[in-house]
JSON list of N, CA and C in Angstrom, two decimals:
[
{"chain": "A", "resi": 12, "resn": "UNK", "atom": "N", "xyz": [67.47, 157.95, 200.75]},
{"chain": "A", "resi": 12, "resn": "UNK", "atom": "CA", "xyz": [67.81, 159.18, 199.45]},
{"chain": "A", "resi": 12, "resn": "UNK", "atom": "C", "xyz": [68.15, 160.64, 200.21]},
{"chain": "A", "resi": 13, "resn": "UNK", "atom": "N", "xyz": [67.06, 160.10, 201.55]},
{"chain": "A", "resi": 13, "resn": "UNK", "atom": "CA", "xyz": [66.50, 161.42, 202.27]},
{"chain": "A", "resi": 13, "resn": "UNK", "atom": "C", "xyz": [68.04, 161.61, 203.98]},
{"chain": "A", "resi": 14, "resn": "UNK", "atom": "N", "xyz": [68.32, 159.93, 204.33]},
{"chain": "A", "resi": 14, "resn": "UNK", "atom": "CA", "xyz": [69.27, 159.66, 205.00]},
{"chain": "A", "resi": 14, "resn": "UNK", "atom": "C", "xyz": [70.43, 159.98, 204.94]},
{"chain": "A", "resi": 15, "resn": "UNK", "atom": "N", "xyz": [70.87, 159.32, 202.98]},
{"chain": "A", "resi": 15, "resn": "UNK", "atom": "CA", "xyz": [72.22, 159.87, 203.02]},
{"chain": "A", "resi": 15, "resn": "UNK", "atom": "C", "xyz": [71.99, 161.54, 202.89]},
{"chain": "A", "resi": 16, "resn": "UNK", "atom": "N", "xyz": [71.59, 161.93, 202.27]},
{"chain": "A", "resi": 16, "resn": "UNK", "atom": "CA", "xyz": [71.84, 163.76, 202.43]},
{"chain": "A", "resi": 16, "resn": "UNK", "atom": "C", "xyz": [72.00, 164.15, 204.30]},
{"chain": "A", "resi": 17, "resn": "UNK", "atom": "N", "xyz": [70.75, 163.49, 204.93]},
{"chain": "A", "resi": 17, "resn": "UNK", "atom": "CA", "xyz": [70.88, 163.89, 205.88]},
{"chain": "A", "resi": 17, "resn": "UNK", "atom": "C", "xyz": [72.52, 163.59, 207.05]},
{"chain": "A", "resi": 18, "resn": "UNK", "atom": "N", "xyz": [73.09, 161.80, 206.82]},
{"chain": "A", "resi": 18, "resn": "UNK", "atom": "CA", "xyz": [74.40, 162.12, 207.06]},
{"chain": "A", "resi": 18, "resn": "UNK", "atom": "C", "xyz": [75.12, 162.60, 206.12]},
{"chain": "A", "resi": 19, "resn": "UNK", "atom": "N", "xyz": [75.43, 162.74, 205.78]},
{"chain": "A", "resi": 19, "resn": "UNK", "atom": "CA", "xyz": [76.12, 164.00, 204.48]},
{"chain": "A", "resi": 19, "resn": "UNK", "atom": "C", "xyz": [76.16, 165.22, 204.79]},
{"chain": "A", "resi": 20, "resn": "UNK", "atom": "N", "xyz": [75.79, 165.59, 205.56]},
{"chain": "A", "resi": 20, "resn": "UNK", "atom": "CA", "xyz": [75.21, 167.09, 205.91]},
{"chain": "A", "resi": 20, "resn": "UNK", "atom": "C", "xyz": [75.56, 167.39, 207.21]},
{"chain": "A", "resi": 21, "resn": "UNK", "atom": "N", "xyz": [75.36, 165.90, 208.04]},
{"chain": "A", "resi": 21, "resn": "UNK", "atom": "CA", "xyz": [76.34, 166.23, 209.64]},
{"chain": "A", "resi": 21, "resn": "UNK", "atom": "C", "xyz": [77.00, 165.22, 209.37]},
{"chain": "A", "resi": 22, "resn": "UNK", "atom": "N", "xyz": [77.98, 164.76, 208.20]},
{"chain": "A", "resi": 22, "resn": "UNK", "atom": "CA", "xyz": [79.36, 164.10, 208.65]},
{"chain": "A", "resi": 22, "resn": "UNK", "atom": "C", "xyz": [80.30, 165.98, 208.86]},
{"chain": "A", "resi": 23, "resn": "UNK", "atom": "N", "xyz": [79.11, 166.29, 207.47]},
{"chain": "A", "resi": 23, "resn": "UNK", "atom": "CA", "xyz": [79.92, 167.50, 207.20]},
{"chain": "A", "resi": 23, "resn": "UNK", "atom": "C", "xyz": [80.06, 169.13, 207.66]},
{"chain": "A", "resi": 24, "resn": "UNK", "atom": "N", "xyz": [78.95, 169.66, 208.82]},
{"chain": "A", "resi": 24, "resn": "UNK", "atom": "CA", "xyz": [79.31, 170.57, 209.35]},
{"chain": "A", "resi": 24, "resn": "UNK", "atom": "C", "xyz": [79.02, 169.76, 211.11]},
{"chain": "A", "resi": 25, "resn": "UNK", "atom": "N", "xyz": [80.16, 168.04, 211.50]},
{"chain": "A", "resi": 25, "resn": "UNK", "atom": "CA", "xyz": [80.00, 167.89, 212.32]},
{"chain": "A", "resi": 25, "resn": "UNK", "atom": "C", "xyz": [78.57, 168.07, 213.92]},
{"chain": "A", "resi": 26, "resn": "UNK", "atom": "N", "xyz": [77.54, 167.57, 212.61]},
{"chain": "A", "resi": 26, "resn": "UNK", "atom": "CA", "xyz": [76.21, 168.33, 213.63]},
{"chain": "A", "resi": 26, "resn": "UNK", "atom": "C", "xyz": [75.69, 166.18, 214.06]},
{"chain": "A", "resi": 27, "resn": "UNK", "atom": "N", "xyz": [75.26, 166.58, 215.43]},
{"chain": "A", "resi": 27, "resn": "UNK", "atom": "CA", "xyz": [74.88, 165.19, 215.48]},
{"chain": "A", "resi": 27, "resn": "UNK", "atom": "C", "xyz": [74.02, 164.73, 214.65]},
{"chain": "A", "resi": 28, "resn": "UNK", "atom": "N", "xyz": [73.83, 163.18, 214.02]},
{"chain": "A", "resi": 28, "resn": "UNK", "atom": "CA", "xyz": [72.86, 163.27, 213.41]},
{"chain": "A", "resi": 28, "resn": "UNK", "atom": "C", "xyz": [70.94, 163.06, 214.12]},
{"chain": "A", "resi": 29, "resn": "UNK", "atom": "N", "xyz": [71.02, 163.00, 215.43]},
{"chain": "A", "resi": 29, "resn": "UNK", "atom": "CA", "xyz": [69.80, 163.51, 215.92]},
{"chain": "A", "resi": 29, "resn": "UNK", "atom": "C", "xyz": [68.78, 163.96, 215.99]},
{"chain": "A", "resi": 30, "resn": "UNK", "atom": "N", "xyz": [70.16, 165.37, 215.82]},
{"chain": "A", "resi": 30, "resn": "UNK", "atom": "CA", "xyz": [69.00, 166.65, 215.69]},
{"chain": "A", "resi": 30, "resn": "UNK", "atom": "C", "xyz": [68.86, 167.32, 213.98]},
{"chain": "A", "resi": 31, "resn": "UNK", "atom": "N", "xyz": [69.05, 166.35, 213.14]},
{"chain": "A", "resi": 31, "resn": "UNK", "atom": "CA", "xyz": [69.24, 166.10, 211.78]},
{"chain": "A", "resi": 31, "resn": "UNK", "atom": "C", "xyz": [67.39, 165.49, 212.06]},
{"chain": "A", "resi": 32, "resn": "UNK", "atom": "N", "xyz": [67.28, 164.61, 211.48]},
{"chain": "A", "resi": 32, "resn": "UNK", "atom": "CA", "xyz": [66.30, 163.48, 212.11]},
{"chain": "A", "resi": 32, "resn": "UNK", "atom": "C", "xyz": [65.56, 163.41, 213.03]},
{"chain": "A", "resi": 33, "resn": "UNK", "atom": "N", "xyz": [65.15, 162.34, 212.26]},
{"chain": "A", "resi": 33, "resn": "UNK", "atom": "CA", "xyz": [63.70, 161.91, 213.08]},
{"chain": "A", "resi": 33, "resn": "UNK", "atom": "C", "xyz": [64.45, 160.78, 214.74]},
{"chain": "A", "resi": 34, "resn": "UNK", "atom": "N", "xyz": [64.98, 160.61, 215.05]},
{"chain": "A", "resi": 34, "resn": "UNK", "atom": "CA", "xyz": [65.85, 159.38, 215.53]},
{"chain": "A", "resi": 34, "resn": "UNK", "atom": "C", "xyz": [65.85, 160.03, 216.69]},
{"chain": "A", "resi": 35, "resn": "UNK", "atom": "N", "xyz": [65.03, 159.50, 217.92]},
{"chain": "A", "resi": 35, "resn": "UNK", "atom": "CA", "xyz": [65.18, 159.87, 219.32]},
{"chain": "A", "resi": 35, "resn": "UNK", "atom": "C", "xyz": [66.17, 160.64, 220.15]},
{"chain": "A", "resi": 36, "resn": "UNK", "atom": "N", "xyz": [66.02, 161.73, 220.42]},
{"chain": "A", "resi": 36, "resn": "UNK", "atom": "CA", "xyz": [67.43, 162.65, 221.40]},
{"chain": "A", "resi": 36, "resn": "UNK", "atom": "C", "xyz": [67.10, 162.46, 223.06]},
{"chain": "A", "resi": 37, "resn": "UNK", "atom": "N", "xyz": [67.60, 161.45, 224.34]},
{"chain": "A", "resi": 37, "resn": "UNK", "atom": "CA", "xyz": [67.00, 162.16, 225.37]},
{"chain": "A", "resi": 37, "resn": "UNK", "atom": "C", "xyz": [68.42, 162.33, 226.41]},
{"chain": "A", "resi": 38, "resn": "UNK", "atom": "N", "xyz": [68.29, 163.23, 227.35]},
{"chain": "A", "resi": 38, "resn": "UNK", "atom": "CA", "xyz": [69.05, 163.90, 227.03]},
{"chain": "A", "resi": 38, "resn": "UNK", "atom": "C", "xyz": [68.14, 164.45, 228.75]},
{"chain": "A", "resi": 39, "resn": "UNK", "atom": "N", "xyz": [69.06, 162.96, 229.65]},
{"chain": "A", "resi": 39, "resn": "UNK", "atom": "CA", "xyz": [68.64, 162.71, 231.02]},
{"chain": "A", "resi": 39, "resn": "UNK", "atom": "C", "xyz": [69.10, 164.12, 231.86]},
{"chain": "A", "resi": 40, "resn": "UNK", "atom": "N", "xyz": [68.67, 165.20, 233.47]},
{"chain": "A", "resi": 40, "resn": "UNK", "atom": "CA", "xyz": [69.34, 166.64, 233.79]},
{"chain": "A", "resi": 40, "resn": "UNK", "atom": "C", "xyz": [68.74, 165.28, 234.89]},
{"chain": "A", "resi": 41, "resn": "UNK", "atom": "N", "xyz": [70.29, 164.94, 235.70]},
{"chain": "A", "resi": 41, "resn": "UNK", "atom": "CA", "xyz": [69.76, 164.13, 237.51]},
{"chain": "A", "resi": 41, "resn": "UNK", "atom": "C", "xyz": [68.70, 162.97, 236.74]},
{"chain": "A", "resi": 42, "resn": "UNK", "atom": "N", "xyz": [68.35, 163.17, 237.57]},
{"chain": "A", "resi": 42, "resn": "UNK", "atom": "CA", "xyz": [66.53, 161.80, 238.50]},
{"chain": "A", "resi": 42, "resn": "UNK", "atom": "C", "xyz": [65.71, 162.92, 239.33]},
{"chain": "A", "resi": 43, "resn": "UNK", "atom": "N", "xyz": [64.96, 164.34, 238.12]},
{"chain": "A", "resi": 43, "resn": "UNK", "atom": "CA", "xyz": [64.68, 165.57, 237.78]},
{"chain": "A", "resi": 43, "resn": "UNK", "atom": "C", "xyz": [63.77, 165.46, 237.03]},
{"chain": "A", "resi": 44, "resn": "UNK", "atom": "N", "xyz": [64.19, 165.40, 236.29]},
{"chain": "A", "resi": 44, "resn": "UNK", "atom": "CA", "xyz": [64.24, 165.48, 234.60]},
{"chain": "A", "resi": 44, "resn": "UNK", "atom": "C", "xyz": [64.86, 165.32, 233.29]},
{"chain": "A", "resi": 45, "resn": "UNK", "atom": "N", "xyz": [63.64, 164.41, 232.27]},
{"chain": "A", "resi": 45, "resn": "UNK", "atom": "CA", "xyz": [63.85, 164.16, 231.20]},
{"chain": "A", "resi": 45, "resn": "UNK", "atom": "C", "xyz": [63.57, 165.30, 229.73]},
{"chain": "A", "resi": 46, "resn": "UNK", "atom": "N", "xyz": [64.15, 164.99, 228.43]},
{"chain": "A", "resi": 46, "resn": "UNK", "atom": "CA", "xyz": [64.15, 165.75, 227.87]},
{"chain": "A", "resi": 46, "resn": "UNK", "atom": "C", "xyz": [63.50, 164.23, 226.61]},
{"chain": "A", "resi": 47, "resn": "UNK", "atom": "N", "xyz": [63.33, 164.54, 225.69]},
{"chain": "A", "resi": 47, "resn": "UNK", "atom": "CA", "xyz": [62.96, 163.84, 224.57]},
{"chain": "A", "resi": 47, "resn": "UNK", "atom": "C", "xyz": [62.56, 164.73, 223.27]},
{"chain": "A", "resi": 48, "resn": "UNK", "atom": "N", "xyz": [63.66, 164.67, 222.21]},
{"chain": "A", "resi": 48, "resn": "UNK", "atom": "CA", "xyz": [63.25, 164.78, 221.67]},
{"chain": "A", "resi": 48, "resn": "UNK", "atom": "C", "xyz": [62.75, 164.42, 220.26]},
{"chain": "A", "resi": 49, "resn": "UNK", "atom": "N", "xyz": [62.64, 164.71, 219.13]},
{"chain": "A", "resi": 49, "resn": "UNK", "atom": "CA", "xyz": [61.39, 163.80, 218.21]},
{"chain": "A", "resi": 49, "resn": "UNK", "atom": "C", "xyz": [60.53, 162.82, 218.08]},
{"chain": "A", "resi": 50, "resn": "UNK", "atom": "N", "xyz": [60.19, 163.55, 219.33]},
{"chain": "A", "resi": 50, "resn": "UNK", "atom": "CA", "xyz": [58.13, 162.26, 219.51]},
{"chain": "A", "resi": 50, "resn": "UNK", "atom": "C", "xyz": [58.02, 161.96, 218.89]},
{"chain": "A", "resi": 51, "resn": "UNK", "atom": "N", "xyz": [56.48, 161.33, 218.64]},
{"chain": "A", "resi": 51, "resn": "UNK", "atom": "CA", "xyz": [55.15, 160.91, 218.38]},
{"chain": "A", "resi": 51, "resn": "UNK", "atom": "C", "xyz": [53.79, 161.64, 218.86]},
{"chain": "A", "resi": 52, "resn": "UNK", "atom": "N", "xyz": [54.82, 161.75, 220.09]},
{"chain": "A", "resi": 52, "resn": "UNK", "atom": "CA", "xyz": [53.08, 161.57, 220.83]},
{"chain": "A", "resi": 52, "resn": "UNK", "atom": "C", "xyz": [53.46, 160.98, 222.17]},
{"chain": "A", "resi": 53, "resn": "UNK", "atom": "N", "xyz": [52.35, 160.73, 223.24]},
{"chain": "A", "resi": 53, "resn": "UNK", "atom": "CA", "xyz": [51.93, 160.65, 223.93]},
{"chain": "A", "resi": 53, "resn": "UNK", "atom": "C", "xyz": [50.78, 159.17, 223.84]},
{"chain": "A", "resi": 54, "resn": "UNK", "atom": "N", "xyz": [51.35, 157.77, 224.52]},
{"chain": "A", "resi": 54, "resn": "UNK", "atom": "CA", "xyz": [50.59, 156.96, 225.05]},
{"chain": "A", "resi": 54, "resn": "UNK", "atom": "C", "xyz": [50.53, 156.97, 226.40]},
{"chain": "A", "resi": 55, "resn": "UNK", "atom": "N", "xyz": [51.21, 157.52, 226.86]},
{"chain": "A", "resi": 55, "resn": "UNK", "atom": "CA", "xyz": [50.52, 157.27, 228.42]},
{"chain": "A", "resi": 55, "resn": "UNK", "atom": "C", "xyz": [50.78, 157.51, 230.10]},
{"chain": "A", "resi": 56, "resn": "UNK", "atom": "N", "xyz": [49.75, 158.72, 230.04]},
{"chain": "A", "resi": 56, "resn": "UNK", "atom": "CA", "xyz": [50.43, 159.73, 230.92]},
{"chain": "A", "resi": 56, "resn": "UNK", "atom": "C", "xyz": [49.91, 159.53, 233.18]},
{"chain": "A", "resi": 57, "resn": "UNK", "atom": "N", "xyz": [51.13, 159.05, 233.21]},
{"chain": "A", "resi": 57, "resn": "UNK", "atom": "CA", "xyz": [49.70, 159.22, 234.63]},
{"chain": "A", "resi": 57, "resn": "UNK", "atom": "C", "xyz": [51.17, 159.80, 236.04]},
{"chain": "A", "resi": 58, "resn": "UNK", "atom": "N", "xyz": [50.84, 160.09, 236.51]},
{"chain": "A", "resi": 58, "resn": "UNK", "atom": "CA", "xyz": [51.67, 160.87, 237.84]},
{"chain": "A", "resi": 58, "resn": "UNK", "atom": "C", "xyz": [52.97, 159.46, 238.30]},
{"chain": "A", "resi": 59, "resn": "UNK", "atom": "N", "xyz": [53.17, 158.43, 237.35]},
{"chain": "A", "resi": 59, "resn": "UNK", "atom": "CA", "xyz": [54.21, 156.86, 238.15]},
{"chain": "A", "resi": 59, "resn": "UNK", "atom": "C", "xyz": [54.92, 156.86, 236.61]},
{"chain": "A", "resi": 60, "resn": "UNK", "atom": "N", "xyz": [54.51, 156.59, 234.66]},
{"chain": "A", "resi": 60, "resn": "UNK", "atom": "CA", "xyz": [54.34, 156.14, 234.31]},
{"chain": "A", "resi": 60, "resn": "UNK", "atom": "C", "xyz": [54.09, 157.36, 233.43]},
{"chain": "A", "resi": 61, "resn": "UNK", "atom": "N", "xyz": [55.67, 157.46, 232.39]},
{"chain": "A", "resi": 61, "resn": "UNK", "atom": "CA", "xyz": [54.88, 158.98, 231.09]},
{"chain": "A", "resi": 61, "resn": "UNK", "atom": "C", "xyz": [55.40, 158.20, 229.89]},
{"chain": "A", "resi": 62, "resn": "UNK", "atom": "N", "xyz": [55.00, 157.30, 229.09]},
{"chain": "A", "resi": 62, "resn": "UNK", "atom": "CA", "xyz": [54.76, 157.10, 227.74]},
{"chain": "A", "resi": 62, "resn": "UNK", "atom": "C", "xyz": [54.50, 157.26, 226.75]},
{"chain": "A", "resi": 63, "resn": "UNK", "atom": "N", "xyz": [56.09, 157.65, 226.07]},
{"chain": "A", "resi": 63, "resn": "UNK", "atom": "CA", "xyz": [55.84, 158.72, 224.33]},
{"chain": "A", "resi": 63, "resn": "UNK", "atom": "C", "xyz": [56.51, 157.62, 223.30]},
{"chain": "A", "resi": 64, "resn": "UNK", "atom": "N", "xyz": [56.00, 158.08, 222.55]},
{"chain": "A", "resi": 64, "resn": "UNK", "atom": "CA", "xyz": [56.48, 157.30, 221.72]},
{"chain": "A", "resi": 64, "resn": "UNK", "atom": "C", "xyz": [56.81, 157.83, 221.32]},
{"chain": "A", "resi": 65, "resn": "UNK", "atom": "N", "xyz": [57.89, 157.61, 219.87]},
{"chain": "A", "resi": 65, "resn": "UNK", "atom": "CA", "xyz": [58.94, 157.37, 219.08]},
{"chain": "A", "resi": 65, "resn": "UNK", "atom": "C", "xyz": [59.14, 157.32, 217.55]},
{"chain": "A", "resi": 66, "resn": "UNK", "atom": "N", "xyz": [60.61, 157.01, 216.78]},
{"chain": "A", "resi": 66, "resn": "UNK", "atom": "CA", "xyz": [60.06, 156.19, 214.94]},
{"chain": "A", "resi": 66, "resn": "UNK", "atom": "C", "xyz": [60.00, 155.29, 215.26]},
{"chain": "A", "resi": 67, "resn": "UNK", "atom": "N", "xyz": [60.37, 154.48, 215.88]},
{"chain": "A", "resi": 67, "resn": "UNK", "atom": "CA", "xyz": [61.29, 152.69, 216.23]},
{"chain": "A", "resi": 67, "resn": "UNK", "atom": "C", "xyz": [60.43, 152.78, 217.77]},
{"chain": "A", "resi": 68, "resn": "UNK", "atom": "N", "xyz": [59.80, 152.28, 218.19]},
{"chain": "A", "resi": 68, "resn": "UNK", "atom": "CA", "xyz": [58.97, 152.31, 219.35]},
{"chain": "A", "resi": 68, "resn": "UNK", "atom": "C", "xyz": [59.04, 153.09, 220.51]},
{"chain": "A", "resi": 69, "resn": "UNK", "atom": "N", "xyz": [59.23, 152.99, 222.05]},
{"chain": "A", "resi": 69, "resn": "UNK", "atom": "CA", "xyz": [58.92, 154.16, 222.67]},
{"chain": "A", "resi": 69, "resn": "UNK", "atom": "C", "xyz": [59.60, 154.36, 224.28]},
{"chain": "A", "resi": 70, "resn": "UNK", "atom": "N", "xyz": [59.43, 155.04, 224.68]},
{"chain": "A", "resi": 70, "resn": "UNK", "atom": "CA", "xyz": [60.32, 155.85, 225.58]},
{"chain": "A", "resi": 70, "resn": "UNK", "atom": "C", "xyz": [59.66, 156.04, 226.77]},
{"chain": "A", "resi": 71, "resn": "UNK", "atom": "N", "xyz": [60.03, 155.45, 227.53]},
{"chain": "A", "resi": 71, "resn": "UNK", "atom": "CA", "xyz": [58.41, 154.86, 229.22]},
{"chain": "A", "resi": 71, "resn": "UNK", "atom": "C", "xyz": [59.52, 155.27, 230.31]},
{"chain": "A", "resi": 72, "resn": "UNK", "atom": "N", "xyz": [59.04, 156.44, 231.26]},
{"chain": "A", "resi": 72, "resn": "UNK", "atom": "CA", "xyz": [60.42, 156.96, 232.16]},
{"chain": "A", "resi": 72, "resn": "UNK", "atom": "C", "xyz": [58.29, 157.02, 233.89]},
{"chain": "A", "resi": 73, "resn": "UNK", "atom": "N", "xyz": [59.69, 156.14, 233.99]},
{"chain": "A", "resi": 73, "resn": "UNK", "atom": "CA", "xyz": [58.93, 155.27, 235.93]},
{"chain": "A", "resi": 73, "resn": "UNK", "atom": "C", "xyz": [59.17, 156.02, 236.25]},
{"chain": "A", "resi": 74, "resn": "UNK", "atom": "N", "xyz": [58.43, 156.33, 237.22]},
{"chain": "A", "resi": 74, "resn": "UNK", "atom": "CA", "xyz": [59.12, 157.46, 238.82]},
{"chain": "A", "resi": 74, "resn": "UNK", "atom": "C", "xyz": [57.87, 158.07, 239.49]},
{"chain": "A", "resi": 75, "resn": "UNK", "atom": "N", "xyz": [58.08, 158.60, 240.39]},
{"chain": "A", "resi": 75, "resn": "UNK", "atom": "CA", "xyz": [57.30, 159.95, 241.14]},
{"chain": "A", "resi": 75, "resn": "UNK", "atom": "C", "xyz": [56.57, 161.03, 240.76]},
{"chain": "A", "resi": 76, "resn": "UNK", "atom": "N", "xyz": [55.05, 161.21, 240.72]},
{"chain": "A", "resi": 76, "resn": "UNK", "atom": "CA", "xyz": [55.39, 162.97, 240.75]},
{"chain": "A", "resi": 76, "resn": "UNK", "atom": "C", "xyz": [55.69, 163.26, 239.24]},
{"chain": "A", "resi": 77, "resn": "UNK", "atom": "N", "xyz": [55.28, 162.79, 238.66]},
{"chain": "A", "resi": 77, "resn": "UNK", "atom": "CA", "xyz": [55.63, 162.99, 236.99]},
{"chain": "A", "resi": 77, "resn": "UNK", "atom": "C", "xyz": [54.96, 163.72, 236.57]},
{"chain": "A", "resi": 78, "resn": "UNK", "atom": "N", "xyz": [55.19, 164.28, 235.70]},
{"chain": "A", "resi": 78, "resn": "UNK", "atom": "CA", "xyz": [54.65, 164.91, 235.43]},
{"chain": "A", "resi": 78, "resn": "UNK", "atom": "C", "xyz": [54.79, 165.82, 233.65]},
{"chain": "A", "resi": 79, "resn": "UNK", "atom": "N", "xyz": [54.57, 166.58, 233.26]},
{"chain": "A", "resi": 79, "resn": "UNK", "atom": "CA", "xyz": [55.22, 167.36, 231.55]},
{"chain": "A", "resi": 79, "resn": "UNK", "atom": "C", "xyz": [55.11, 168.90, 232.40]},
{"chain": "A", "resi": 80, "resn": "UNK", "atom": "N", "xyz": [56.49, 169.30, 231.75]},
{"chain": "A", "resi": 80, "resn": "UNK", "atom": "CA", "xyz": [56.78, 170.22, 232.26]},
{"chain": "A", "resi": 80, "resn": "UNK", "atom": "C", "xyz": [56.62, 171.17, 231.04]},
{"chain": "A", "resi": 81, "resn": "UNK", "atom": "N", "xyz": [57.11, 170.75, 229.88]},
{"chain": "A", "resi": 81, "resn": "UNK", "atom": "CA", "xyz": [57.12, 171.33, 227.89]},
{"chain": "A", "resi": 81, "resn": "UNK", "atom": "C", "xyz": [56.77, 170.59, 227.20]},
{"chain": "A", "resi": 82, "resn": "UNK", "atom": "N", "xyz": [56.21, 170.23, 226.45]},
{"chain": "A", "resi": 82, "resn": "UNK", "atom": "CA", "xyz": [55.53, 169.99, 225.06]},
{"chain": "A", "resi": 82, "resn": "UNK", "atom": "C", "xyz": [55.61, 171.23, 223.72]},
{"chain": "A", "resi": 83, "resn": "UNK", "atom": "N", "xyz": [55.99, 170.40, 222.60]},
{"chain": "A", "resi": 83, "resn": "UNK", "atom": "CA", "xyz": [56.33, 171.43, 221.99]},
{"chain": "A", "resi": 83, "resn": "UNK", "atom": "C", "xyz": [56.00, 170.48, 220.47]},
{"chain": "A", "resi": 84, "resn": "UNK", "atom": "N", "xyz": [56.24, 170.49, 219.14]},
{"chain": "A", "resi": 84, "resn": "UNK", "atom": "CA", "xyz": [56.04, 169.34, 218.55]},
{"chain": "A", "resi": 84, "resn": "UNK", "atom": "C", "xyz": [56.51, 168.88, 218.55]},
{"chain": "A", "resi": 85, "resn": "UNK", "atom": "N", "xyz": [57.82, 169.10, 218.86]},
{"chain": "A", "resi": 85, "resn": "UNK", "atom": "CA", "xyz": [59.83, 168.59, 218.66]},
{"chain": "A", "resi": 85, "resn": "UNK", "atom": "C", "xyz": [59.97, 167.39, 219.88]},
{"chain": "A", "resi": 86, "resn": "UNK", "atom": "N", "xyz": [59.34, 168.23, 220.69]},
{"chain": "A", "resi": 86, "resn": "UNK", "atom": "CA", "xyz": [59.98, 167.81, 222.22]},
{"chain": "A", "resi": 86, "resn": "UNK", "atom": "C", "xyz": [59.91, 168.12, 223.02]},
{"chain": "A", "resi": 87, "resn": "UNK", "atom": "N", "xyz": [60.07, 167.03, 223.87]},
{"chain": "A", "resi": 87, "resn": "UNK", "atom": "CA", "xyz": [58.66, 166.43, 225.75]},
{"chain": "A", "resi": 87, "resn": "UNK", "atom": "C", "xyz": [59.99, 166.95, 226.35]},
{"chain": "A", "resi": 88, "resn": "UNK", "atom": "N", "xyz": [59.42, 167.30, 227.87]},
{"chain": "A", "resi": 88, "resn": "UNK", "atom": "CA", "xyz": [60.24, 167.61, 228.94]},
{"chain": "A", "resi": 88, "resn": "UNK", "atom": "C", "xyz": [59.20, 167.12, 229.95]},
{"chain": "A", "resi": 89, "resn": "UNK", "atom": "N", "xyz": [59.50, 165.04, 230.80]},
{"chain": "A", "resi": 89, "resn": "UNK", "atom": "CA", "xyz": [59.32, 165.46, 231.95]},
{"chain": "A", "resi": 89, "resn": "UNK", "atom": "C", "xyz": [60.14, 165.64, 233.07]},
{"chain": "A", "resi": 90, "resn": "UNK", "atom": "N", "xyz": [59.08, 166.27, 234.32]},
{"chain": "A", "resi": 90, "resn": "UNK", "atom": "CA", "xyz": [60.47, 166.39, 236.10]},
{"chain": "A", "resi": 90, "resn": "UNK", "atom": "C", "xyz": [59.48, 165.34, 236.55]},
{"chain": "A", "resi": 91, "resn": "UNK", "atom": "N", "xyz": [59.76, 164.74, 237.46]},
{"chain": "A", "resi": 91, "resn": "UNK", "atom": "CA", "xyz": [59.59, 164.63, 239.30]},
{"chain": "A", "resi": 91, "resn": "UNK", "atom": "C", "xyz": [60.59, 163.18, 239.27]},
{"chain": "A", "resi": 92, "resn": "UNK", "atom": "N", "xyz": [60.32, 162.59, 240.17]},
{"chain": "A", "resi": 92, "resn": "UNK", "atom": "CA", "xyz": [61.57, 162.31, 240.54]},
{"chain": "A", "resi": 92, "resn": "UNK", "atom": "C", "xyz": [61.23, 160.64, 239.75]},
{"chain": "A", "resi": 93, "resn": "UNK", "atom": "N", "xyz": [62.61, 160.66, 238.84]},
{"chain": "A", "resi": 93, "resn": "UNK", "atom": "CA", "xyz": [63.04, 159.53, 238.03]},
{"chain": "A", "resi": 93, "resn": "UNK", "atom": "C", "xyz": [63.25, 158.41, 238.55]},
{"chain": "A", "resi": 94, "resn": "UNK", "atom": "N", "xyz": [63.32, 157.82, 238.71]},
{"chain": "A", "resi": 94, "resn": "UNK", "atom": "CA", "xyz": [63.71, 155.88, 239.12]},
{"chain": "A", "resi": 94, "resn": "UNK", "atom": "C", "xyz": [63.93, 154.80, 237.75]},
{"chain": "A", "resi": 95, "resn": "UNK", "atom": "N", "xyz": [63.44, 155.04, 236.06]},
{"chain": "A", "resi": 95, "resn": "UNK", "atom": "CA", "xyz": [64.39, 154.29, 235.31]},
{"chain": "A", "resi": 95, "resn": "UNK", "atom": "C", "xyz": [63.73, 155.13, 233.64]},
{"chain": "A", "resi": 96, "resn": "UNK", "atom": "N", "xyz": [64.71, 155.09, 232.59]},
{"chain": "A", "resi": 96, "resn": "UNK", "atom": "CA", "xyz": [64.20, 155.51, 232.27]},
{"chain": "A", "resi": 96, "resn": "UNK", "atom": "C", "xyz": [64.27, 154.55, 230.74]},
{"chain": "A", "resi": 97, "resn": "UNK", "atom": "N", "xyz": [63.04, 153.18, 230.28]},
{"chain": "A", "resi": 97, "resn": "UNK", "atom": "CA", "xyz": [63.54, 152.37, 229.26]},
{"chain": "A", "resi": 97, "resn": "UNK", "atom": "C", "xyz": [63.26, 152.46, 228.47]},
{"chain": "A", "resi": 98, "resn": "UNK", "atom": "N", "xyz": [63.90, 151.94, 226.87]},
{"chain": "A", "resi": 98, "resn": "UNK", "atom": "CA", "xyz": [63.24, 151.55, 225.73]},
{"chain": "A", "resi": 98, "resn": "UNK", "atom": "C", "xyz": [63.00, 150.82, 225.30]},
{"chain": "A", "resi": 99, "resn": "UNK", "atom": "N", "xyz": [62.12, 151.03, 224.45]},
{"chain": "A", "resi": 99, "resn": "UNK", "atom": "CA", "xyz": [61.29, 149.15, 224.15]},
{"chain": "A", "resi": 99, "resn": "UNK", "atom": "C", "xyz": [61.13, 149.79, 222.92]}
]
């Protein structure tokens, strides 16, 4: 039922469903920054790999000099030289 309400609200007000629910929203800014919204925590963190848990899997960021620039309950921003963003 919650999913139906979320979809109806999103359609009515032209709001992407990613911003209303737990669907991960990934925003890549060139090769230097990536933001992941609606995350569930960090499962791996090194300067070459950062893995973020999401509702149905994980998002793995691979690169060099990676660091977590900012993290809130809903969003995490990773900066560094990004070589790949993998969905698992």
